[in-house]
Coordinates of C-alpha atoms in Angstrom, one line a residue:
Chain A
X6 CA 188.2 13.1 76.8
X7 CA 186.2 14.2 73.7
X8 CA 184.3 11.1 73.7
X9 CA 183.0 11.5 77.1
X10 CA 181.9 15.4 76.7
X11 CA 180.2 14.1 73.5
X12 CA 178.1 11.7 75.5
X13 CA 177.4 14.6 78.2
X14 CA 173.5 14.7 78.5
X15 CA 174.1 18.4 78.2
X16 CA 176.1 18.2 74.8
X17 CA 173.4 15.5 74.0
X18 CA 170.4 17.5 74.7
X19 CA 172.3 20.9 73.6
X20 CA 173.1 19.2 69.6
X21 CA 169.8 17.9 69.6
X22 CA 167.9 21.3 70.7
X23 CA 170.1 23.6 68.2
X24 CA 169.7 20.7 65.6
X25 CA 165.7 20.9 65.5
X26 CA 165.5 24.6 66.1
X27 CA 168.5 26.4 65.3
X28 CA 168.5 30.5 66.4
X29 CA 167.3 31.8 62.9
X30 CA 164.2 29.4 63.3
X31 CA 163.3 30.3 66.8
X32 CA 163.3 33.8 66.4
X33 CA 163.0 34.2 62.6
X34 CA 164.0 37.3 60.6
X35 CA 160.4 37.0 58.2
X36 CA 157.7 35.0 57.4
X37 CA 156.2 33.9 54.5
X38 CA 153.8 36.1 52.7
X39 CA 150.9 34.7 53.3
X40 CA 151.4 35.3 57.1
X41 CA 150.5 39.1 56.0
X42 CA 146.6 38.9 57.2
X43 CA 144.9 39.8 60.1
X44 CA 143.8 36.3 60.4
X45 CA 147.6 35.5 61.8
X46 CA 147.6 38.0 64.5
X47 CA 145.3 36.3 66.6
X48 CA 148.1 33.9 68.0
X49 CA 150.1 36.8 69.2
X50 CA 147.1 38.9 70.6
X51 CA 146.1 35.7 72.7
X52 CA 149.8 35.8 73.8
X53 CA 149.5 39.3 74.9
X54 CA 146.4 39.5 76.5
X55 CA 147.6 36.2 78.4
X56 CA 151.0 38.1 79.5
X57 CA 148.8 40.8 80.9
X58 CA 146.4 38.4 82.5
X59 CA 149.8 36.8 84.6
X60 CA 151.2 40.5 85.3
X61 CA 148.1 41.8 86.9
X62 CA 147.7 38.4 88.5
X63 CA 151.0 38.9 90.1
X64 CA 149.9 42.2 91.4
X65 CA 146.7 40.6 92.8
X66 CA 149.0 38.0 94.4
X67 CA 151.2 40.7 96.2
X68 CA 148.1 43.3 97.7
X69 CA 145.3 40.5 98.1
X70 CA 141.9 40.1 98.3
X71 CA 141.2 43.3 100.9
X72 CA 142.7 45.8 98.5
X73 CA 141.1 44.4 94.9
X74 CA 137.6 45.2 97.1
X75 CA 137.9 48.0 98.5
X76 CA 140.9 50.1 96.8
X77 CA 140.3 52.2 93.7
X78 CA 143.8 50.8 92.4
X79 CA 142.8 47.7 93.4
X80 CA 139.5 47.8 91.6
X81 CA 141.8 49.2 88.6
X82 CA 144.1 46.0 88.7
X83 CA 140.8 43.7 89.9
X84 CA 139.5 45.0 86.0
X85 CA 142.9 44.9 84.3
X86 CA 143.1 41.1 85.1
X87 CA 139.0 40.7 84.6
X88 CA 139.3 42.4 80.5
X89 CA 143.0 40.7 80.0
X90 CA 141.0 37.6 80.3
X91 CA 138.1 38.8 78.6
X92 CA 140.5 39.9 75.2
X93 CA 142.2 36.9 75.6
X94 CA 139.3 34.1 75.3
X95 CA 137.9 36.8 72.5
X96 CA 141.1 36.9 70.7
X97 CA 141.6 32.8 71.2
X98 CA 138.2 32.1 70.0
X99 CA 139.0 34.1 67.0
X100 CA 142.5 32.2 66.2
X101 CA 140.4 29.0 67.1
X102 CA 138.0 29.8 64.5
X103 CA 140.9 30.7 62.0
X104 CA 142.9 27.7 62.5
X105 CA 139.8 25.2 62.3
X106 CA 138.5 26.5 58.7
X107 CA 141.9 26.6 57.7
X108 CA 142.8 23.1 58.8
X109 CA 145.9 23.7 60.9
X110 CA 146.7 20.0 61.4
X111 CA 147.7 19.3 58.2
X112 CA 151.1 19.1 57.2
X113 CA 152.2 17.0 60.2
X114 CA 151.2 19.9 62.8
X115 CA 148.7 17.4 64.8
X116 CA 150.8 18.1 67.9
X117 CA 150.8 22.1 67.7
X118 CA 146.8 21.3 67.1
X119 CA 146.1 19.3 69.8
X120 CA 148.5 21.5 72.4
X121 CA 146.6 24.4 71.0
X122 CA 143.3 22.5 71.9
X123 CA 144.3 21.8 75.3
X124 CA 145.7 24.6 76.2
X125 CA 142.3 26.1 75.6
X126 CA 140.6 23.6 77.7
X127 CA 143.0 24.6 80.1
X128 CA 142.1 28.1 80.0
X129 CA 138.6 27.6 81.1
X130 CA 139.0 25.6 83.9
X131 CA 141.7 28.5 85.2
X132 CA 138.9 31.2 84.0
X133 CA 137.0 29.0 85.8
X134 CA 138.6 28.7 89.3
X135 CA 139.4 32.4 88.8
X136 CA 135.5 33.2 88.9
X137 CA 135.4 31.0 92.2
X138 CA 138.1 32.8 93.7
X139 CA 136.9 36.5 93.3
X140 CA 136.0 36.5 97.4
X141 CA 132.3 38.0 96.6
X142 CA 128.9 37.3 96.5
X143 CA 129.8 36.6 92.9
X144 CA 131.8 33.8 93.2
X145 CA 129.7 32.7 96.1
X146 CA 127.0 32.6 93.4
X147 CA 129.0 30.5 91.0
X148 CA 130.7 28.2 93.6
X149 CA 127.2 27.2 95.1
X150 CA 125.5 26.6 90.9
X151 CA 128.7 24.9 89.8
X152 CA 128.9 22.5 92.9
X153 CA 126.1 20.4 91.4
X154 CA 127.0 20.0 88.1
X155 CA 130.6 19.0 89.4
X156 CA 129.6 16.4 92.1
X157 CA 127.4 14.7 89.3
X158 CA 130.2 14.0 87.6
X159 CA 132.4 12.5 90.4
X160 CA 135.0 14.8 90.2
X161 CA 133.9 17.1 93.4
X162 CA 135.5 14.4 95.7
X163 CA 138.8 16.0 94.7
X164 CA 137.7 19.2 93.3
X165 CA 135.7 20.4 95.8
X166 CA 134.5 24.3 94.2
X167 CA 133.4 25.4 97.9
X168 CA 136.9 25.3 99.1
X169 CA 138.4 28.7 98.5
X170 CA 141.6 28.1 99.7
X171 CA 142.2 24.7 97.0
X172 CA 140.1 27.2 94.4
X173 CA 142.9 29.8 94.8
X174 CA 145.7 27.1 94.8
X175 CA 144.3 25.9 91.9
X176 CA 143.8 29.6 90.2
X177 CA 147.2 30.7 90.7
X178 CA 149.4 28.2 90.9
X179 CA 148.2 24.5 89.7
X180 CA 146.4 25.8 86.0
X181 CA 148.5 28.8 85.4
X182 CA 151.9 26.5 85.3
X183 CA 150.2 24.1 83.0
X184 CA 148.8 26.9 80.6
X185 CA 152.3 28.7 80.8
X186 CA 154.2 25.5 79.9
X187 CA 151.6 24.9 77.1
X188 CA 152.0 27.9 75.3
X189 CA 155.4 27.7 75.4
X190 CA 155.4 24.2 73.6
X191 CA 152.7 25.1 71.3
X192 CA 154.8 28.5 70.5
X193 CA 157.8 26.0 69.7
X194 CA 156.0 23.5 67.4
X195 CA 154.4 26.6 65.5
X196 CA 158.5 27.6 65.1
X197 CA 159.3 23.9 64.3
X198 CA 156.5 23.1 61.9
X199 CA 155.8 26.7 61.1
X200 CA 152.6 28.7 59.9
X201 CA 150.3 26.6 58.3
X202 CA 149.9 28.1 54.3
X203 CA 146.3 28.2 53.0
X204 CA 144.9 26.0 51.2
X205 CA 145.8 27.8 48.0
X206 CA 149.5 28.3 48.1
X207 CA 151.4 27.0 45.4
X208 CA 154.9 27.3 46.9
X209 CA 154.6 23.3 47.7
X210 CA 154.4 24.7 51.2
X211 CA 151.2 22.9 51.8
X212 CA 150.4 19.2 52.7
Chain B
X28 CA 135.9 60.8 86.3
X29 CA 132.1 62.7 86.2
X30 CA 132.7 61.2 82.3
X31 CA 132.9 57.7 83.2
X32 CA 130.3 57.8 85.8
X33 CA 127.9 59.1 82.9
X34 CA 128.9 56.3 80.7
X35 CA 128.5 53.8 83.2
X36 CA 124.7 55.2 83.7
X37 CA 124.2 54.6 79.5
X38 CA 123.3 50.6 80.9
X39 CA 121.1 50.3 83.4
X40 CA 122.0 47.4 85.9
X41 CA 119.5 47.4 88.0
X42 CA 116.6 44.5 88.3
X43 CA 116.0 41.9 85.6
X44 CA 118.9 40.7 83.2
X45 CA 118.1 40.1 79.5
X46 CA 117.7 36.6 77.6
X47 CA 117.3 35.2 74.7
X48 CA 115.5 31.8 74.6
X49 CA 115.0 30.0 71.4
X50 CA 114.2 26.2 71.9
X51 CA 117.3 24.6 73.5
X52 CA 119.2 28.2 73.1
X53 CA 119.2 29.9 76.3
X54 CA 121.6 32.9 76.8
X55 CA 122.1 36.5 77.9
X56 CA 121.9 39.6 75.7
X57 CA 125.4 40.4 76.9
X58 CA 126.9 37.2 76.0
X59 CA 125.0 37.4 72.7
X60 CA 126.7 40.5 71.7
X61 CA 130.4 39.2 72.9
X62 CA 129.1 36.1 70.4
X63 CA 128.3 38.6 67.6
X64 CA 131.3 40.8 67.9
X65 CA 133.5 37.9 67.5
X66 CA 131.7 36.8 64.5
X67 CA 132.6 40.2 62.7
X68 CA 136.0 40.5 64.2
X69 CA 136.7 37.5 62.4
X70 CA 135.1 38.2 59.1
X71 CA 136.9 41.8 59.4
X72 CA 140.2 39.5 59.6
X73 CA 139.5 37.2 56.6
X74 CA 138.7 40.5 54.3
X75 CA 140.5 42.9 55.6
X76 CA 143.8 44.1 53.5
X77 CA 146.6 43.7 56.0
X78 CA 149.1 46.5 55.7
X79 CA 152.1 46.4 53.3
X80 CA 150.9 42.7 52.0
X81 CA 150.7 44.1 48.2
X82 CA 154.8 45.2 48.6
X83 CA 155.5 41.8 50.4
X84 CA 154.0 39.9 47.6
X85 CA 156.1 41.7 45.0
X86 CA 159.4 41.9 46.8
X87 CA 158.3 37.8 46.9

């Protein structure tokens, strides 16, 4: 009976998770002292702005495009989601610069680097539809430019930047998931791998 | 509300935006600045003191 709950893919999967990343490393108690700079916050102000960014998205998402125009709540929400995203491509361009000159690959965190990377990449092509999704003369604007550029490339045969309703899909559904799941497996390998030291620590910490 | 409304008219929006064009280098004023406050928001976070790292360091 043992035997066959120890082959359960949920026993499995449950060792295996606790195993890599018990509790006290998931959600740890300190960090090391070298964390204590404002280089490190960065991370978690990207996080922030990014939480922000999905909460007045969701707002967005309930009232719709008649209200963001012409409501002065909506206009308040319409800016709240505009300067979330505005922090949070300031605050990630600053943690980008941070982790580059401080080499945030080494020591076996290639994976956090490249998620990290990707999830950046991400970002702008969900900033991206966002901007095409807007309903205005704005994103009519930017729709009718960008359509060029992306038909040179090929791609406009399936990512056609005139269609609103696949911009919006894309905005708010599509990108979003991908950037959530992301950050979430970036945010674990940082936990597995943790912070990378600088270069001059002598606790053996760095590789 | 008057307060904002006076802020607002600090920047004039109307008629021409602003560039700056230096050889290949073409970009607005506005995206210049967002360029040059994240330059010294990052040099503020490499020098900096972060509060309370002296006491961390010692209770290390």
């Amino acid at each position: 009976m043992s035997t066959t709950i120890e082959r359960q893919w949920t026993t499995r999967l449950r060792k295996r998770a606790t195993g890599k990343l018990p509790p006290e490393k998931a959600l740890p108690d300190t960090q090391p002292a070298y964390v204590a700079s404002w280089i490190y916050v960065f991370g978690v102000a990207t996080i922030a702005s990014f939480v922000m960014v999905i909460l007045s998205g969701f707002i967005l998402a309930l009232r719709g495009p008649q209200w963001w125009h012409v409501s002065s709540v909506g206009h308040f929400v319409n800016s709240l989601h505009l300067w979330s995203v505005e922090i949070l491509f300031f605050s990630m361009v600053i943690h980008l610069w941070g982790k580059f000159f401080m080499a945030a690959w080494r020591g076996g965190r290639t994976m956090t680097w490249m998620t990290g990377v990707v999830t950046f990449l991400v970002s702008i092509a969900t900033a991206f539809t966002g901007y095409a999704s807007q309903t205005n003369f704005d994103s009519q604007w930017i729709t009718t430019q960008a359509k060029d550029g992306i038909n040179a490339t090929g791609a406009g045969s399936f990512f056609n930047v005139l269609n609103l309703g696949q911009m919006l899909m894309w905005h708010i559904v599509l990108l979003p998931l991908v950037a959530v799941l992301l950050t979430a497996v970036h945010v674990v390998l940082v936990r597995l791998k943790g912070v990378v030291p600088p270069f001059d620590d002598k606790t053996g910490a760095a590789k | 509300m008057a307060f904002l409304w006076s802020l607002a008219s600090l920047i004039s929006l109307e008629g021409k935006g602003h560039y700056i064009h230096w050889h290949f280098i073409y970009l607005s004023v506005a995206n210049f600045i967002v360029i040059l406050l994240m330059v010294l928001v990052f040099l503020a976070a490499l020098f900096v003191p972060f509060p309370g790292r002296a006491s961390r360091k010692e209770s290390k």
